[in-house]
Amino acid sequence: MRFYMPTELLDDENCVEKHSDRFLALGKNALIVTGKNSARNNGSFDDVTAALDKQGIAWTEFAEIEENPSVETVMKGKDAAIQNNADFIIGIGGGSPLDAAKAIALMAAHPEAGAESLYGGDLDSNALPMAAVPTTCGTGSEATGVAVLTRHELKTKGSIPYRIFPKVAFIDGKYLVDAPMSLIISTAVDALSHIVESYFMLKADEYSRMAAMHGLKVWARSKPILLGERYLNAQDRRNLMCASTLAGMAIAQTGTSIPHALSYPLTYELGIPHGRAVGYFLGAFLEEAPDEEKWELLTTGGFRNISEFKVFLKRLVGDIEVTEEVLNRGYEMVKDDPKRMECSIFPVSHEDLRKIVYGQDAQKFA
Ligand SMILES: [Fe+2]
């Protein structure tokens, strides 16, 4: 086995303020990478800039990260980092800004490299040091080396072939206070998918499963609030953030599996948020898994059987209008890709894959 997760995790209320000295170890001049608004609205941007000011660290802002960030945006961020002489990067937000921040940290350390190197794999993994401040509860990006970007030329999303772990992550449930419930649900489904997919990977071992299973235990405490049965409190927000980070620790070891691969065309073509797009396939995927492991996972999550899990998931994911064309694209992309078809502890045949892809709407697409 090998468990590698070299990020210092600080999970605490007001942890950015309490641990502002951590930024000093990263550099003297930060580029803050965020989306357009949310980091300013949820208080994380103000916390980070106050911490930097307190430590006498210069900073500039690159607030241009769109949802599902593109290679082009990363290259603009790289230029911003170089023009401002940034010597470290701070990503604030959900998966999009955190993943983009990693890619910018990589590219800024290779000024001569062009966009083609992002997926070309020809660079070494040297990157500017990076800090992560997650403000959603699904990506787990703060605890992984993975960066997923949108590739317009291929009309899909994909991970870049480099591993860039944040040096430090500041995890604070208070950034979820004003998050809309739809965002919390979608990102929580993403975290659940990370747990389930990681658990069944060939690369999974007792250590990655420790992170996945404990993540699931913590995650399951929030089931009533995800179903709208009561409002979130501060402990729920801490739980959701913690579960997301534990799930990230698991996929940092194993990678993700078929539901993630199938989700990308749904997000690219139909604009369906990542968590809901993954959740669309997750029930049918778990149904294909071997009974013993499936049972262990279901009971840990507090589900009596796979049907209950699927009904629960359907309530969270809601109705998604998919088209046969988009499902077919996902099926064609995955069916002959050994990285996806042969990554699980159970064999997945083309017939199994068809059930996972078309399972929800099997009659519609029969
Ligand atoms: Fe994900």
mmCIF file with all atom_site columns, C-alpha atoms in Angstrom, residues 130-222:
data_model
loop_
_atom_site.group_PDB
_atom_site.id
_atom_site.type_symbol
_atom_site.label_atom_id
_atom_site.label_alt_id
_atom_site.label_comp_id
_atom_site.label_asym_id
_atom_site.label_entity_id
_atom_site.label_seq_id
_atom_site.pdbx_PDB_ins_code
_atom_site.Cartn_x
_atom_site.Cartn_y
_atom_site.Cartn_z
_atom_site.occupancy
_atom_site.B_iso_or_equiv
_atom_site.pdbx_formal_charge
_atom_site.auth_seq_id
_atom_site.auth_comp_id
_atom_site.auth_asym_id
_atom_site.auth_atom_id
_atom_site.pdbx_PDB_model_num
ATOM 1  C CA . MET A 1 130 ? -0.467  26.551 -3.115  1.00 0.00 ? 130 MET A CA 1
ATOM 2  C CA . ALA A 1 131 ? -3.025  26.951 -0.322  1.00 0.00 ? 131 ALA A CA 1
ATOM 3  C CA . ALA A 1 132 ? -6.645  25.826 -0.621  1.00 0.00 ? 132 ALA A CA 1
ATOM 4  C CA . VAL A 1 133 ? -9.701  27.320 1.063   1.00 0.00 ? 133 VAL A CA 1
ATOM 5  C CA . PRO A 1 134 ? -12.715 25.164 0.128   1.00 0.00 ? 134 PRO A CA 1
ATOM 6  C CA . THR A 1 135 ? -16.113 26.857 0.323   1.00 0.00 ? 135 THR A CA 1
ATOM 7  C CA . THR A 1 136 ? -18.288 23.963 -0.898  1.00 0.00 ? 136 THR A CA 1
ATOM 8  C CA . CYS A 1 137 ? -18.621 20.452 0.500   1.00 0.00 ? 137 CYS A CA 1
ATOM 9  C CA . GLY A 1 138 ? -17.946 18.078 -2.371  1.00 0.00 ? 138 GLY A CA 1
ATOM 10 C CA . THR A 1 139 ? -14.824 18.505 -4.401  1.00 0.00 ? 139 THR A CA 1
ATOM 11 C CA . GLY A 1 140 ? -12.275 17.261 -1.884  1.00 0.00 ? 140 GLY A CA 1
ATOM 12 C CA . SER A 1 141 ? -9.763  19.072 -4.087  1.00 0.00 ? 141 SER A CA 1
ATOM 13 C CA . GLU A 1 142 ? -8.067  20.472 -0.983  1.00 0.00 ? 142 GLU A CA 1
ATOM 14 C CA . ALA A 1 143 ? -6.846  16.933 -0.203  1.00 0.00 ? 143 ALA A CA 1
ATOM 15 C CA . THR A 1 144 ? -6.012  15.698 -3.701  1.00 0.00 ? 144 THR A CA 1
ATOM 16 C CA . GLY A 1 145 ? -3.382  16.422 -6.319  1.00 0.00 ? 145 GLY A CA 1
ATOM 17 C CA . VAL A 1 146 ? -5.972  16.308 -9.100  1.00 0.00 ? 146 VAL A CA 1
ATOM 18 C CA . ALA A 1 147 ? -7.073  19.203 -11.302 1.00 0.00 ? 147 ALA A CA 1
ATOM 19 C CA . VAL A 1 148 ? -10.004 18.694 -13.675 1.00 0.00 ? 148 VAL A CA 1
ATOM 20 C CA . LEU A 1 149 ? -10.369 21.224 -16.490 1.00 0.00 ? 149 LEU A CA 1
ATOM 21 C CA . THR A 1 150 ? -12.686 21.659 -19.445 1.00 0.00 ? 150 THR A CA 1
ATOM 22 C CA . ARG A 1 151 ? -11.238 20.733 -22.824 1.00 0.00 ? 151 ARG A CA 1
ATOM 23 C CA . HIS A 1 152 ? -13.337 22.523 -25.405 1.00 0.00 ? 152 HIS A CA 1
ATOM 24 C CA . GLU A 1 153 ? -11.515 20.857 -28.277 1.00 0.00 ? 153 GLU A CA 1
ATOM 25 C CA . LEU A 1 154 ? -12.725 17.463 -27.015 1.00 0.00 ? 154 LEU A CA 1
ATOM 26 C CA . LYS A 1 155 ? -16.052 18.752 -25.679 1.00 0.00 ? 155 LYS A CA 1
ATOM 27 C CA . THR A 1 156 ? -15.491 17.209 -22.277 1.00 0.00 ? 156 THR A CA 1
ATOM 28 C CA . LYS A 1 157 ? -13.645 17.541 -18.989 1.00 0.00 ? 157 LYS A CA 1
ATOM 29 C CA . GLY A 1 158 ? -10.538 15.687 -17.902 1.00 0.00 ? 158 GLY A CA 1
ATOM 30 C CA . SER A 1 159 ? -7.793  15.566 -15.269 1.00 0.00 ? 159 SER A CA 1
ATOM 31 C CA . ILE A 1 160 ? -4.417  17.007 -16.156 1.00 0.00 ? 160 ILE A CA 1
ATOM 32 C CA . PRO A 1 161 ? -1.639  14.407 -15.874 1.00 0.00 ? 161 PRO A CA 1
ATOM 33 C CA . TYR A 1 162 ? 0.162   16.103 -12.959 1.00 0.00 ? 162 TYR A CA 1
ATOM 34 C CA . ARG A 1 163 ? -0.256  15.810 -9.223  1.00 0.00 ? 163 ARG A CA 1
ATOM 35 C CA . ILE A 1 164 ? -0.275  19.154 -7.432  1.00 0.00 ? 164 ILE A CA 1
ATOM 36 C CA . PHE A 1 165 ? -1.256  18.921 -3.775  1.00 0.00 ? 165 PHE A CA 1
ATOM 37 C CA . PRO A 1 166 ? -1.937  22.074 -1.800  1.00 0.00 ? 166 PRO A CA 1
ATOM 38 C CA . LYS A 1 167 ? 0.670   22.643 0.904   1.00 0.00 ? 167 LYS A CA 1
ATOM 39 C CA . VAL A 1 168 ? -2.054  23.629 3.349   1.00 0.00 ? 168 VAL A CA 1
ATOM 40 C CA . ALA A 1 169 ? -5.863  23.599 3.396   1.00 0.00 ? 169 ALA A CA 1
ATOM 41 C CA . PHE A 1 170 ? -8.078  25.755 5.603   1.00 0.00 ? 170 PHE A CA 1
ATOM 42 C CA . ILE A 1 171 ? -11.375 23.964 6.182   1.00 0.00 ? 171 ILE A CA 1
ATOM 43 C CA . ASP A 1 172 ? -14.115 25.997 7.813   1.00 0.00 ? 172 ASP A CA 1
ATOM 44 C CA . GLY A 1 173 ? -17.812 25.086 7.733   1.00 0.00 ? 173 GLY A CA 1
ATOM 45 C CA . LYS A 1 174 ? -18.817 28.713 8.197   1.00 0.00 ? 174 LYS A CA 1
ATOM 46 C CA . TYR A 1 175 ? -18.255 29.340 4.479   1.00 0.00 ? 175 TYR A CA 1
ATOM 47 C CA . LEU A 1 176 ? -21.344 27.225 3.811   1.00 0.00 ? 176 LEU A CA 1
ATOM 48 C CA . VAL A 1 177 ? -23.625 29.534 5.828   1.00 0.00 ? 177 VAL A CA 1
ATOM 49 C CA . ASP A 1 178 ? -25.087 31.334 2.830   1.00 0.00 ? 178 ASP A CA 1
ATOM 50 C CA . ALA A 1 179 ? -24.663 28.560 0.282   1.00 0.00 ? 179 ALA A CA 1
ATOM 51 C CA . PRO A 1 180 ? -27.933 27.700 -1.455  1.00 0.00 ? 180 PRO A CA 1
ATOM 52 C CA . MET A 1 181 ? -29.318 24.290 -0.533  1.00 0.00 ? 181 MET A CA 1
ATOM 53 C CA . SER A 1 182 ? -29.110 23.177 -4.172  1.00 0.00 ? 182 SER A CA 1
ATOM 54 C CA . LEU A 1 183 ? -25.332 23.742 -4.107  1.00 0.00 ? 183 LEU A CA 1
ATOM 55 C CA . ILE A 1 184 ? -24.919 21.937 -0.792  1.00 0.00 ? 184 ILE A CA 1
ATOM 56 C CA . ILE A 1 185 ? -26.891 18.963 -2.087  1.00 0.00 ? 185 ILE A CA 1
ATOM 57 C CA . SER A 1 186 ? -25.074 18.761 -5.391  1.00 0.00 ? 186 SER A CA 1
ATOM 58 C CA . THR A 1 187 ? -21.633 18.981 -3.813  1.00 0.00 ? 187 THR A CA 1
ATOM 59 C CA . ALA A 1 188 ? -22.581 16.525 -1.038  1.00 0.00 ? 188 ALA A CA 1
ATOM 60 C CA . VAL A 1 189 ? -23.593 14.013 -3.720  1.00 0.00 ? 189 VAL A CA 1
ATOM 61 C CA . ASP A 1 190 ? -20.184 14.540 -5.320  1.00 0.00 ? 190 ASP A CA 1
ATOM 62 C CA . ALA A 1 191 ? -18.515 13.690 -1.988  1.00 0.00 ? 191 ALA A CA 1
ATOM 63 C CA . LEU A 1 192 ? -20.681 10.579 -1.662  1.00 0.00 ? 192 LEU A CA 1
ATOM 64 C CA . SER A 1 193 ? -19.665 9.533  -5.161  1.00 0.00 ? 193 SER A CA 1
ATOM 65 C CA . HIS A 1 194 ? -16.005 9.949  -4.297  1.00 0.00 ? 194 HIS A CA 1
ATOM 66 C CA . ILE A 1 195 ? -16.512 7.644  -1.306  1.00 0.00 ? 195 ILE A CA 1
ATOM 67 C CA . VAL A 1 196 ? -18.399 4.957  -3.231  1.00 0.00 ? 196 VAL A CA 1
ATOM 68 C CA . GLU A 1 197 ? -16.183 5.006  -6.305  1.00 0.00 ? 197 GLU A CA 1
ATOM 69 C CA . SER A 1 198 ? -12.964 5.023  -4.313  1.00 0.00 ? 198 SER A CA 1
ATOM 70 C CA . TYR A 1 199 ? -14.128 2.083  -2.246  1.00 0.00 ? 199 TYR A CA 1
ATOM 71 C CA . PHE A 1 200 ? -14.408 -0.190 -5.275  1.00 0.00 ? 200 PHE A CA 1
ATOM 72 C CA . MET A 1 201 ? -11.192 0.783  -7.006  1.00 0.00 ? 201 MET A CA 1
ATOM 73 C CA . LEU A 1 202 ? -8.506  -1.852 -7.505  1.00 0.00 ? 202 LEU A CA 1
ATOM 74 C CA . LYS A 1 203 ? -6.108  0.642  -5.982  1.00 0.00 ? 203 LYS A CA 1
ATOM 75 C CA . ALA A 1 204 ? -8.175  0.822  -2.784  1.00 0.00 ? 204 ALA A CA 1
ATOM 76 C CA . ASP A 1 205 ? -6.606  -0.618 0.346   1.00 0.00 ? 205 ASP A CA 1
ATOM 77 C CA . GLU A 1 206 ? -7.304  -0.578 4.067   1.00 0.00 ? 206 GLU A CA 1
ATOM 78 C CA . TYR A 1 207 ? -5.917  2.925  4.359   1.00 0.00 ? 207 TYR A CA 1
ATOM 79 C CA . SER A 1 208 ? -7.878  4.563  1.539   1.00 0.00 ? 208 SER A CA 1
ATOM 80 C CA . ARG A 1 209 ? -10.952 2.673  2.728   1.00 0.00 ? 209 ARG A CA 1
ATOM 81 C CA . MET A 1 210 ? -10.410 4.016  6.210   1.00 0.00 ? 210 MET A CA 1
ATOM 82 C CA . ALA A 1 211 ? -10.780 7.529  4.771   1.00 0.00 ? 211 ALA A CA 1
ATOM 83 C CA . ALA A 1 212 ? -13.748 6.507  2.598   1.00 0.00 ? 212 ALA A CA 1
ATOM 84 C CA . MET A 1 213 ? -15.641 4.623  5.302   1.00 0.00 ? 213 MET A CA 1
ATOM 85 C CA . HIS A 1 214 ? -15.144 7.212  7.976   1.00 0.00 ? 214 HIS A CA 1
ATOM 86 C CA . GLY A 1 215 ? -16.053 9.880  5.445   1.00 0.00 ? 215 GLY A CA 1
ATOM 87 C CA . LEU A 1 216 ? -19.287 7.985  4.810   1.00 0.00 ? 216 LEU A CA 1
ATOM 88 C CA . LYS A 1 217 ? -20.059 7.786  8.541   1.00 0.00 ? 217 LYS A CA 1
ATOM 89 C CA . VAL A 1 218 ? -19.602 11.528 8.909   1.00 0.00 ? 218 VAL A CA 1
ATOM 90 C CA . TRP A 1 219 ? -21.477 12.173 5.655   1.00 0.00 ? 219 TRP A CA 1
ATOM 91 C CA . ALA A 1 220 ? -24.462 10.083 6.752   1.00 0.00 ? 220 ALA A CA 1
ATOM 92 C CA . ARG A 1 221 ? -25.096 12.355 9.733   1.00 0.00 ? 221 ARG A CA 1
ATOM 93 C CA . SER A 1 222 ? -26.297 14.979 7.258   1.00 0.00 ? 222 SER A CA 1
#
